mmCIF file of C-alpha atoms in Angstrom:
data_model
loop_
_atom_site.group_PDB
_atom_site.id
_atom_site.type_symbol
_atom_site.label_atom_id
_atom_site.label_comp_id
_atom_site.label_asym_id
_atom_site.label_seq_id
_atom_site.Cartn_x
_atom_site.Cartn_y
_atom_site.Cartn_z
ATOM 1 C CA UNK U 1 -59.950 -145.649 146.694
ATOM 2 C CA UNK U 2 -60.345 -141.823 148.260
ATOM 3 C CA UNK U 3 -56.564 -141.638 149.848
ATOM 4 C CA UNK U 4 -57.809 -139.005 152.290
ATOM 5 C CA UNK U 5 -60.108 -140.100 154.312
ATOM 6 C CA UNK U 6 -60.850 -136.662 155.774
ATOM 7 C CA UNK U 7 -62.568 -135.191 152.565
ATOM 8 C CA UNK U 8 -65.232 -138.074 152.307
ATOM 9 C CA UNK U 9 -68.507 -137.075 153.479
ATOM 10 C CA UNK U 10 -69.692 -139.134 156.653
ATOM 11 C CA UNK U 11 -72.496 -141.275 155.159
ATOM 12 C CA UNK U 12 -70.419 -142.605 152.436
ATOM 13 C CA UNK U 13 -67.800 -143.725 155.305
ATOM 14 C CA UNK U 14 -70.784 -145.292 157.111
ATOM 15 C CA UNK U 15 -71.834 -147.094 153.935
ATOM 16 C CA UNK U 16 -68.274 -148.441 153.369
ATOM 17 C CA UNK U 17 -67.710 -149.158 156.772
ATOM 18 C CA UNK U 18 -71.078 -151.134 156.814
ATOM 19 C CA UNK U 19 -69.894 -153.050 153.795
ATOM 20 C CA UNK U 20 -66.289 -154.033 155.653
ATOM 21 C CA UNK U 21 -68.614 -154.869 159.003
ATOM 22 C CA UNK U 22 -70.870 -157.012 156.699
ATOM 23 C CA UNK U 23 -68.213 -158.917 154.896
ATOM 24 C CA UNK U 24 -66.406 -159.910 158.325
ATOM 25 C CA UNK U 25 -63.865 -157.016 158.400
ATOM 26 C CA UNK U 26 -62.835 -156.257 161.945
ATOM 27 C CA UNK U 27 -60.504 -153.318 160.879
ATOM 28 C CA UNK U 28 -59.343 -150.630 158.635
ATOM 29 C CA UNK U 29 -55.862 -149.131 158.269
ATOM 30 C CA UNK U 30 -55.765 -145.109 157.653
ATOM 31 C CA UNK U 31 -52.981 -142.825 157.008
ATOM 32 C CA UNK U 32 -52.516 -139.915 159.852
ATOM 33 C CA UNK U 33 -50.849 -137.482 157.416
ATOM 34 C CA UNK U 34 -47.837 -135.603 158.655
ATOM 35 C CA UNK U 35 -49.049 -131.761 157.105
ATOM 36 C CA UNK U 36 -52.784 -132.209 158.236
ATOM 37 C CA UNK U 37 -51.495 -132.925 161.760
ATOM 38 C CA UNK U 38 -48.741 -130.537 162.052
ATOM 39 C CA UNK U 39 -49.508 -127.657 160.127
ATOM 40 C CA UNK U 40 -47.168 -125.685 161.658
ATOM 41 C CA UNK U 41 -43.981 -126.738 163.915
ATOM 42 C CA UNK U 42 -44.643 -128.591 167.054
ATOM 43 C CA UNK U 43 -48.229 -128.095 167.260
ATOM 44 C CA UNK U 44 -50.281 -130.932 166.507
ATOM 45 C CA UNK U 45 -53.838 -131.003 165.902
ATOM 46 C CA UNK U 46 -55.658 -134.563 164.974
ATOM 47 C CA UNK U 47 -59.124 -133.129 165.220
ATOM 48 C CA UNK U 48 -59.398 -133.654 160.934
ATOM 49 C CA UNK U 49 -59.363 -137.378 162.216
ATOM 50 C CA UNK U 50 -61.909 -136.984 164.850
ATOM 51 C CA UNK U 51 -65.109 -137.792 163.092
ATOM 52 C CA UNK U 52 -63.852 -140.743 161.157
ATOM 53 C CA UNK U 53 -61.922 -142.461 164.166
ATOM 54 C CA UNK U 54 -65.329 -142.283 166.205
ATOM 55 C CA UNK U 55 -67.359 -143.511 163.309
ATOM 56 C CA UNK U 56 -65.040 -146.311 163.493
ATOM 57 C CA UNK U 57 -65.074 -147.112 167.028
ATOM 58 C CA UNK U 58 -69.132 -146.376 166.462
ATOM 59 C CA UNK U 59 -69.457 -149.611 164.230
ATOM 60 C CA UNK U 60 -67.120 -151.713 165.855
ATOM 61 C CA UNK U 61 -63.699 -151.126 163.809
ATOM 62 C CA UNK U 62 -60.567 -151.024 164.767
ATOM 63 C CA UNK U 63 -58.319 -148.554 163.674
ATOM 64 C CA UNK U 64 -54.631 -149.145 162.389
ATOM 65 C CA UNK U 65 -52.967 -145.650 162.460
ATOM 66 C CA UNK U 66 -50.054 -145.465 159.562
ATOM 67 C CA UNK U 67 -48.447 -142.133 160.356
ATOM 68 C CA UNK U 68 -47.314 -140.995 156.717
ATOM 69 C CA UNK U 69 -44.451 -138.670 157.265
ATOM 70 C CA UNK U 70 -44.529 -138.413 153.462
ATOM 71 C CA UNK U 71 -46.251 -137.031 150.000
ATOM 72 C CA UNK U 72 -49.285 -138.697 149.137
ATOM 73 C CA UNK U 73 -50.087 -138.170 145.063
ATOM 74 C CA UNK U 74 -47.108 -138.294 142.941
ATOM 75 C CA UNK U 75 -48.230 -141.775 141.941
ATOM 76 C CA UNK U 76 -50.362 -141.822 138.753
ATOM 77 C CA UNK U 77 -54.065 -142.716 139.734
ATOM 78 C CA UNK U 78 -53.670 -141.161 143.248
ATOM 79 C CA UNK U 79 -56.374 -138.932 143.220
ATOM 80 C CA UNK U 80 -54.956 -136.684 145.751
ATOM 81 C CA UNK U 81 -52.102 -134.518 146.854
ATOM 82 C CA UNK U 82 -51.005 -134.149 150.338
ATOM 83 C CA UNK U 83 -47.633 -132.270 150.577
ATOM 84 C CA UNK U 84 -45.205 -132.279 153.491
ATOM 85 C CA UNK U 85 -45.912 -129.603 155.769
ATOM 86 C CA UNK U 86 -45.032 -126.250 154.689
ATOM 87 C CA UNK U 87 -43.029 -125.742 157.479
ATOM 88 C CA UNK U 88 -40.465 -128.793 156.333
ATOM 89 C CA UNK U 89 -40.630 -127.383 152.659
ATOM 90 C CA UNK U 90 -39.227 -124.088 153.380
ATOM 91 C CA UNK U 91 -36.168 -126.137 155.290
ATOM 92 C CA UNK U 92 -36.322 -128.168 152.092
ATOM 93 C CA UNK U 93 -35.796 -125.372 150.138
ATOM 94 C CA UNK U 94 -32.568 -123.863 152.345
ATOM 95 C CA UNK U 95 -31.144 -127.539 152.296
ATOM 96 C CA UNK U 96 -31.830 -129.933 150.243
ATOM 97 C CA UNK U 97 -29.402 -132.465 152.347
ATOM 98 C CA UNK U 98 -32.759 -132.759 154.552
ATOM 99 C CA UNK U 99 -34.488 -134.835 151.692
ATOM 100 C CA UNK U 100 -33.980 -138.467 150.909
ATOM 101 C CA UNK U 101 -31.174 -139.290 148.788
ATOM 102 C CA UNK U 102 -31.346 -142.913 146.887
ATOM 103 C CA UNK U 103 -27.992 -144.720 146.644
ATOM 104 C CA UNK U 104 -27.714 -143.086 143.351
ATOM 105 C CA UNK U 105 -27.488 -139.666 144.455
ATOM 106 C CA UNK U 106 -30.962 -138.609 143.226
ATOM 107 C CA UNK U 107 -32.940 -136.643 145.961
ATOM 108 C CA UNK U 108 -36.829 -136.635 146.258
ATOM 109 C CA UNK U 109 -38.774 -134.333 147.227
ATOM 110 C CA UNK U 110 -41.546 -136.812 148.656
ATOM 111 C CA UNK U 111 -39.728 -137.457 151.860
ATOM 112 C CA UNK U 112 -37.008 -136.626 154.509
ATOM 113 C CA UNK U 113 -33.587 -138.347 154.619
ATOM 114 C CA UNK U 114 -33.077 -141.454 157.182
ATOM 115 C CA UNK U 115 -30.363 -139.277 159.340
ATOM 116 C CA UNK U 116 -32.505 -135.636 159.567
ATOM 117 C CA UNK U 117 -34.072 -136.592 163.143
ATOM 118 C CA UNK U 118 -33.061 -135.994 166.794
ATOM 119 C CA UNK U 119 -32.611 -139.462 167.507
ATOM 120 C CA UNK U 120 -29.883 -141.858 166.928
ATOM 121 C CA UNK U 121 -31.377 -144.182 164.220
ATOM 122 C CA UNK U 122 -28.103 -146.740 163.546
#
């Protein structure tokens, strides 16, 4: 299972796709990651999508977009590491009050904290 679907060549996309078409699939879900989109602050850029989206739409797919606002490969087996933007690291790094913290007081490094957005969540 190739986790980013951006580094996988076109015709082995097509293949797999053809298999899902050919087995009844009507779908596929793919992660939008956060640091290929926003490489730097408030400019987004989804053209590393692009190709793979219209391939989709090409062969009759729909697309579920999971927007992963987190770090892909610190699970063993994941094949692949996608950080958080570099941008959010170096805040990271200043303040570490902008990462998660479980109920146990351990922070992680994989994703931001519930309460570190301009909106109101609770």
């Amino acid at each position: 299972c190739q986790l980013d679907v951006t580094s996988v060549p076109e015709h082995v996309l097509r293949k797999q796709f053809g298999k899902l078409k050919d087995a009844g699939v009507r779908g596929v879900m793919m992660d939008f990651w956060w640091s290929v989109v926003e490489k730097r602050a408030g400019v987004y850029d989804w053209s590393a999508y692009d190709a793979v989206v219209r391939l989709a739409e090409e062969m009759g797919l729909k697309i579920q977009a999971v927007m992963s606002f987190h770090v892909c490969g610190e699970c063993d087996g994941d094949g692949v590491f996608i950080p958080l933007p570099e941008f959010v690291q170096k805040i990271a790094a200043e303040n570490s009050d902008v990462l998660f913290r479980d109920e146990f007081g351990a922070t992680s490094s994989e994703c931001l904290s519930y309460g570190v957005d301009h909106e109101q969540i609770f």
